[in-house]
PDB file of C-alpha atoms in Angstrom:
ATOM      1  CA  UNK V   1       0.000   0.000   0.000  1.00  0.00           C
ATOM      2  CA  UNK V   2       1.388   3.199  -0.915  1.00  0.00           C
ATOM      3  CA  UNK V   3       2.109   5.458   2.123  1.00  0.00           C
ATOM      4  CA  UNK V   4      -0.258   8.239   1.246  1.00  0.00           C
ATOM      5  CA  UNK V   5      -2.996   5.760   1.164  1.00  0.00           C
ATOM      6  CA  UNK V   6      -1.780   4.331   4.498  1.00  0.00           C
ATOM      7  CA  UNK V   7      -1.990   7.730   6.402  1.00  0.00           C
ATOM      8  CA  UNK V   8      -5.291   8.496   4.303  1.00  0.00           C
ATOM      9  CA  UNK V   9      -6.914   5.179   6.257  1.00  0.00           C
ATOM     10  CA  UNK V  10      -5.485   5.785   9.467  1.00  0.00           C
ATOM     11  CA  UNK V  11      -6.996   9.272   9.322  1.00  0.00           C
ATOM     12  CA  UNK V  12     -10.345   8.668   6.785  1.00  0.00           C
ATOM     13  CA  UNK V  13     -13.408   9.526   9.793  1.00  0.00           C
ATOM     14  CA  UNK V  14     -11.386  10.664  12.587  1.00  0.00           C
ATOM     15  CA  UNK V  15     -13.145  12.262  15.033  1.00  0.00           C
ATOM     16  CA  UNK V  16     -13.072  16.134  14.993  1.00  0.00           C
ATOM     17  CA  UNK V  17     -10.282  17.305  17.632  1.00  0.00           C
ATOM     18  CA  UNK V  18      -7.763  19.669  16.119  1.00  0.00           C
ATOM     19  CA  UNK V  19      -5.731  16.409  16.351  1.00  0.00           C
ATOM     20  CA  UNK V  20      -4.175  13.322  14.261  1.00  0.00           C
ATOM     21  CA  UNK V  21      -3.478   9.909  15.211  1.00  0.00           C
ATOM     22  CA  UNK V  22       0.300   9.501  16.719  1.00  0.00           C
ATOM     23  CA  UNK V  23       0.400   7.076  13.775  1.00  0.00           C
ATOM     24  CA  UNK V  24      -0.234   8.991  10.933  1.00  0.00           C
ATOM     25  CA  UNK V  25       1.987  11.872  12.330  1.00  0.00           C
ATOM     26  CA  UNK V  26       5.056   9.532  12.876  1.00  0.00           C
ATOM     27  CA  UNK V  27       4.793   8.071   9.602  1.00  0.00           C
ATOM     28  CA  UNK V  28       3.607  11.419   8.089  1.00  0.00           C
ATOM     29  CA  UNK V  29       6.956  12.980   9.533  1.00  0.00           C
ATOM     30  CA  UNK V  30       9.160   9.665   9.227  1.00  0.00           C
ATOM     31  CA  UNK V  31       7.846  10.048   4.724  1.00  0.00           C
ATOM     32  CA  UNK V  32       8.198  13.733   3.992  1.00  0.00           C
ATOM     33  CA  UNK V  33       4.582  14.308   4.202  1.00  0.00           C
ATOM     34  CA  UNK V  34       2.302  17.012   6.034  1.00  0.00           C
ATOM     35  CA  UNK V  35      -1.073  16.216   6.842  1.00  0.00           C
ATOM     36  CA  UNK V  36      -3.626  18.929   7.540  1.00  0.00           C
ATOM     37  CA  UNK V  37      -7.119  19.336   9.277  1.00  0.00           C
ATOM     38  CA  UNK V  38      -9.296  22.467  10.028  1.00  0.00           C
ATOM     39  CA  UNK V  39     -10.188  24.082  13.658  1.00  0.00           C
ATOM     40  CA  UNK V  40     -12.610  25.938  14.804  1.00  0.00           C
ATOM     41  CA  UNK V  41     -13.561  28.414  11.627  1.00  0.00           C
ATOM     42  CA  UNK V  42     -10.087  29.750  10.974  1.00  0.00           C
ATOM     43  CA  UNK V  43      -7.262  27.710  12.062  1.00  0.00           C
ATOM     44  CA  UNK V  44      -5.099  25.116  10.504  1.00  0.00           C
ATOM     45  CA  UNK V  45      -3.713  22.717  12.061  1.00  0.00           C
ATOM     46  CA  UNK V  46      -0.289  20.564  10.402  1.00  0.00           C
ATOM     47  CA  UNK V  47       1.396  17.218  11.120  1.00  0.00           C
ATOM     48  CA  UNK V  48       4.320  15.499   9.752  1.00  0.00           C
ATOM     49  CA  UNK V  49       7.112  16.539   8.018  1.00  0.00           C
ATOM     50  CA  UNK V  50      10.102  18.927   9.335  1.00  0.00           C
ATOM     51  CA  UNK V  51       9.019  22.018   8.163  1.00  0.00           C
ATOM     52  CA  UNK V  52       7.380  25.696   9.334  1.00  0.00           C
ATOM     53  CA  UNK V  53       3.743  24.191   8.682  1.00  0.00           C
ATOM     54  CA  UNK V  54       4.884  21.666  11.314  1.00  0.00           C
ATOM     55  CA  UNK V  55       6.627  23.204  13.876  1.00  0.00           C
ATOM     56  CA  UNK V  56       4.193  25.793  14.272  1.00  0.00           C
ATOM     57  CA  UNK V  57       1.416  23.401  14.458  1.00  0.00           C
ATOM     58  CA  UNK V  58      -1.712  25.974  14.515  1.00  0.00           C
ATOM     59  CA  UNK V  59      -1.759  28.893  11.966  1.00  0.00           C
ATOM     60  CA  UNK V  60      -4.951  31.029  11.962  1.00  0.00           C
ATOM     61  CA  UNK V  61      -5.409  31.560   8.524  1.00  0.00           C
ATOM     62  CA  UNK V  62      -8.582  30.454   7.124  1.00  0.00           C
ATOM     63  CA  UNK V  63     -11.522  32.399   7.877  1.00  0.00           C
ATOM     64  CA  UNK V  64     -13.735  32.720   4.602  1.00  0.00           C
ATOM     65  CA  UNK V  65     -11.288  30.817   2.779  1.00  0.00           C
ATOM     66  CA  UNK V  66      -7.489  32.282   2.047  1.00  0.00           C
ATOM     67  CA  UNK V  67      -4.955  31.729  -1.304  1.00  0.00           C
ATOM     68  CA  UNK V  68      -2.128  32.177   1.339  1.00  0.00           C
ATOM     69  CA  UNK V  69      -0.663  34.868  -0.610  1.00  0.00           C
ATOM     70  CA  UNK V  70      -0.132  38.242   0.831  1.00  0.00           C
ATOM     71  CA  UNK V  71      -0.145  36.949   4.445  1.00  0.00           C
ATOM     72  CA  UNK V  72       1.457  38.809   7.123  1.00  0.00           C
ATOM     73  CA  UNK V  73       3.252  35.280   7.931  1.00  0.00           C
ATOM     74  CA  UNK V  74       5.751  35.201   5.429  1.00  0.00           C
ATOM     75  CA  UNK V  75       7.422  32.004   6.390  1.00  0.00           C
ATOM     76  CA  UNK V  76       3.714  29.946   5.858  1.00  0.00           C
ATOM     77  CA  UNK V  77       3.311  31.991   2.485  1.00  0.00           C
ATOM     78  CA  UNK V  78       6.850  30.876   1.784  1.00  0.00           C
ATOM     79  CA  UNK V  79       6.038  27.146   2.052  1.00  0.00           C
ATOM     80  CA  UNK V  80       2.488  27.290   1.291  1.00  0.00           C
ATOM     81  CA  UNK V  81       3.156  28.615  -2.222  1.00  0.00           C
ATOM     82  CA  UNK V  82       5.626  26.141  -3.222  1.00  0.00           C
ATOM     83  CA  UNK V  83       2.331  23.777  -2.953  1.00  0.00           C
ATOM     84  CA  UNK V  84      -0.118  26.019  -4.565  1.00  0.00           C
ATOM     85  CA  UNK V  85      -1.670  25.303  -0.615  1.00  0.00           C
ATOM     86  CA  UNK V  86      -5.391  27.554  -0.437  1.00  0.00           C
ATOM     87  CA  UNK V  87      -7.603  26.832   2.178  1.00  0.00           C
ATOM     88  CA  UNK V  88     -11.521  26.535   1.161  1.00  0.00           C
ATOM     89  CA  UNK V  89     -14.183  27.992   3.048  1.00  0.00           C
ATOM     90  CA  UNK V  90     -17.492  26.140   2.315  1.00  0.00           C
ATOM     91  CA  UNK V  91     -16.046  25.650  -0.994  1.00  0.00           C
ATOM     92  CA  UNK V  92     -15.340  29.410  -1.695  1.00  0.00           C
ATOM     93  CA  UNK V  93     -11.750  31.867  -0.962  1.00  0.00           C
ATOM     94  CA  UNK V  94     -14.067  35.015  -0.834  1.00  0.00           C
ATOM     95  CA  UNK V  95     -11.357  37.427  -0.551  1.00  0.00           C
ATOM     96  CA  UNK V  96     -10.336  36.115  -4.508  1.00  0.00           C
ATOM     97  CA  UNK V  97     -13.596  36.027  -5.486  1.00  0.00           C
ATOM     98  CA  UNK V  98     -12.738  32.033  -6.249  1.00  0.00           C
ATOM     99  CA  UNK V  99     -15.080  29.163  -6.251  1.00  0.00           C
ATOM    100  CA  UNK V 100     -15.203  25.259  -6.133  1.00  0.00           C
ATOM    101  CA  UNK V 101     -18.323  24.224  -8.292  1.00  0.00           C
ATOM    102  CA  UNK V 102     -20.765  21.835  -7.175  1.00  0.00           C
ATOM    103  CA  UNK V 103     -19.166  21.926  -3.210  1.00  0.00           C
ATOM    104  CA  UNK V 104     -21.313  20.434  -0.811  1.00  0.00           C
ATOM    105  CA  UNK V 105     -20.962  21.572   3.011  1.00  0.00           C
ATOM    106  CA  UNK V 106     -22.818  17.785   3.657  1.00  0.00           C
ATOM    107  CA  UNK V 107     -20.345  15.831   1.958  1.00  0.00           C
ATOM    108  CA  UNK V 108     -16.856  17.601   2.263  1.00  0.00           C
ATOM    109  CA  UNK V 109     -17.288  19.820   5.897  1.00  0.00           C
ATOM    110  CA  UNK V 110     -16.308  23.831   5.826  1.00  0.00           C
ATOM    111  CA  UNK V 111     -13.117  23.355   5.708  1.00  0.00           C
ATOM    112  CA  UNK V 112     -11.443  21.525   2.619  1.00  0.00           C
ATOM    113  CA  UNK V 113      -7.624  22.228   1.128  1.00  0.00           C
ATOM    114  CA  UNK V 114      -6.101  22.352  -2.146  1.00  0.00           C
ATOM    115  CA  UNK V 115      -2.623  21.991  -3.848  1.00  0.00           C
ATOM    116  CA  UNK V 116      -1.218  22.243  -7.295  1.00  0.00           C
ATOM    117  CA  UNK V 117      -1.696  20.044 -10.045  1.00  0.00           C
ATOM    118  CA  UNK V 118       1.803  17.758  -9.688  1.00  0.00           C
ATOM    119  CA  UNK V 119       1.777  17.503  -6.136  1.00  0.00           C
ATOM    120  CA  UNK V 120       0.922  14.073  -4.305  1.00  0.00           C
ATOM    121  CA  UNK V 121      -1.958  14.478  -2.126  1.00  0.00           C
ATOM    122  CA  UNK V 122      -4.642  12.387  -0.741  1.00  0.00           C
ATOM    123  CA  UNK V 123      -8.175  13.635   0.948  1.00  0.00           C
ATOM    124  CA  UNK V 124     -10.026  12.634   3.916  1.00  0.00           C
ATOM    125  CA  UNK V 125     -12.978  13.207   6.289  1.00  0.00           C
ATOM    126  CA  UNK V 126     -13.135  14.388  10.070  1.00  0.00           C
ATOM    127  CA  UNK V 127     -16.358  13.828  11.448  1.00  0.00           C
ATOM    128  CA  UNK V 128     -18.541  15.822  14.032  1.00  0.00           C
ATOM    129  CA  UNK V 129     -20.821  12.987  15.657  1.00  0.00           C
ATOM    130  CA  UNK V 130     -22.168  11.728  12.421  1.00  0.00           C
ATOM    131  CA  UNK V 131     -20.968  14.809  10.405  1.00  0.00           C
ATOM    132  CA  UNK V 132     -18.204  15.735   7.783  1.00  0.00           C
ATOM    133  CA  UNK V 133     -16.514  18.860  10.005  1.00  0.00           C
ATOM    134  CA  UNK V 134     -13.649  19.458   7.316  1.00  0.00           C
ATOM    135  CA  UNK V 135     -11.903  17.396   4.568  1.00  0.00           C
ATOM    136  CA  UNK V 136      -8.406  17.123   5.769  1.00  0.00           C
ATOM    137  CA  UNK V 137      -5.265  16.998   3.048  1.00  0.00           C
ATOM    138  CA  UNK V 138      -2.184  14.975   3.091  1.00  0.00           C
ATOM    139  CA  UNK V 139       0.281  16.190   1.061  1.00  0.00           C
ATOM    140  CA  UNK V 140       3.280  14.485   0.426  1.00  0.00           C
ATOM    141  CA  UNK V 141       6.385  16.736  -0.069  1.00  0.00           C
ATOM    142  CA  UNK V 142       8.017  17.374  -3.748  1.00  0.00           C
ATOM    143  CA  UNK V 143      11.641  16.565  -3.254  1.00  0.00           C
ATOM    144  CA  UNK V 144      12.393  20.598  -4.756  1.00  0.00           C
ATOM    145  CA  UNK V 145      10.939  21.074  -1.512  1.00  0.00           C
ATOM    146  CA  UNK V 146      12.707  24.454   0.544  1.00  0.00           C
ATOM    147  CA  UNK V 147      11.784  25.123   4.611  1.00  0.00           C
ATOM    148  CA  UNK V 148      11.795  28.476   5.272  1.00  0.00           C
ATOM    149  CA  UNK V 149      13.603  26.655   8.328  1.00  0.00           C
ATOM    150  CA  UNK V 150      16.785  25.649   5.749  1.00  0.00           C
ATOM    151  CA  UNK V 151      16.867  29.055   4.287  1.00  0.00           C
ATOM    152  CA  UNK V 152      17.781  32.519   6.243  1.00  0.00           C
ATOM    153  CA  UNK V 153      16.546  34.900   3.054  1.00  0.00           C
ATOM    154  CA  UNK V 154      13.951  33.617   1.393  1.00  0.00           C
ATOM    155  CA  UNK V 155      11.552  35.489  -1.649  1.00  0.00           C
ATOM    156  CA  UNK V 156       8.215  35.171  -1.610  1.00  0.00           C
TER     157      UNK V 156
END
């Protein structure tokens, strides 16, 4: 079973707590891979991998949806745009006027994440009782990939 798919089934109708199994976040960080959930209605929460996203677990970017781009964090737009990373707010990034088509709050939660095309990634649910609270993202890392931890002057 490829790895993605193995932290996708650890994770696939977790219980809604901010939180990952230890599992998925020691193989997440043991593969090069972050894995990401939603919290609360602006926060974003990331496992895995030795990186910004991860060592500064909660980043409260979010609310009504966000490109990453222009962000007073510079080291998260840093990172986050090597990914093409946006956060989705019940499908929609208000603030650039961008929309998923056909999103459904039922079946995918507020929260949902997207990368570039080219990047390894595989989706799953947290659940709220019997609800979908967010679809989480785990992203596995493109080997071109640069923490704003390994670099002192980075460009964004």
């Amino acid at each position: 079973m490829e790895i993605l798919d193995k932290i996708k089934e650890i994770c696939d109708g977790i219980e809604y707590s901010r939180d990952v199994p230890e599992e998925a976040k020691k193989t997440a960080k043991e593969n090069n891979i972050i894995i990401i959930v939603g919290g609360s209605d602006d926060l974003m929460y990331c496992y895995g991998a030795d990186c910004y996203l991860t060592e500064y677990i909660e980043h409260n970017c979010g609310w009504d949806g966000d490109t990453l781009r222009g962000i007073e964090d510079k080291e998260l737009e840093f990172e986050a745009s090597q990914l093409g990373l946006m956060i989705w707010w019940c499908g929609e990034i208000l603030d650039a006027g961008l929309k998923k088509e056909g999103y459904s709050v039922d079946e995918s939660g507020a929260f949902s994440y997207s990368v570039k095309e080219g990047i390894d990634f595989r989706e799953f649910k947290v659940l709220d009782d019997e609800d979908v609270y967010c679809t989480g993202i785990i992203i596995k890392l493109p080997d071109d990939f640069k923490s704003s931890q390994q670099i002192s002057d980075y460009e964004v």
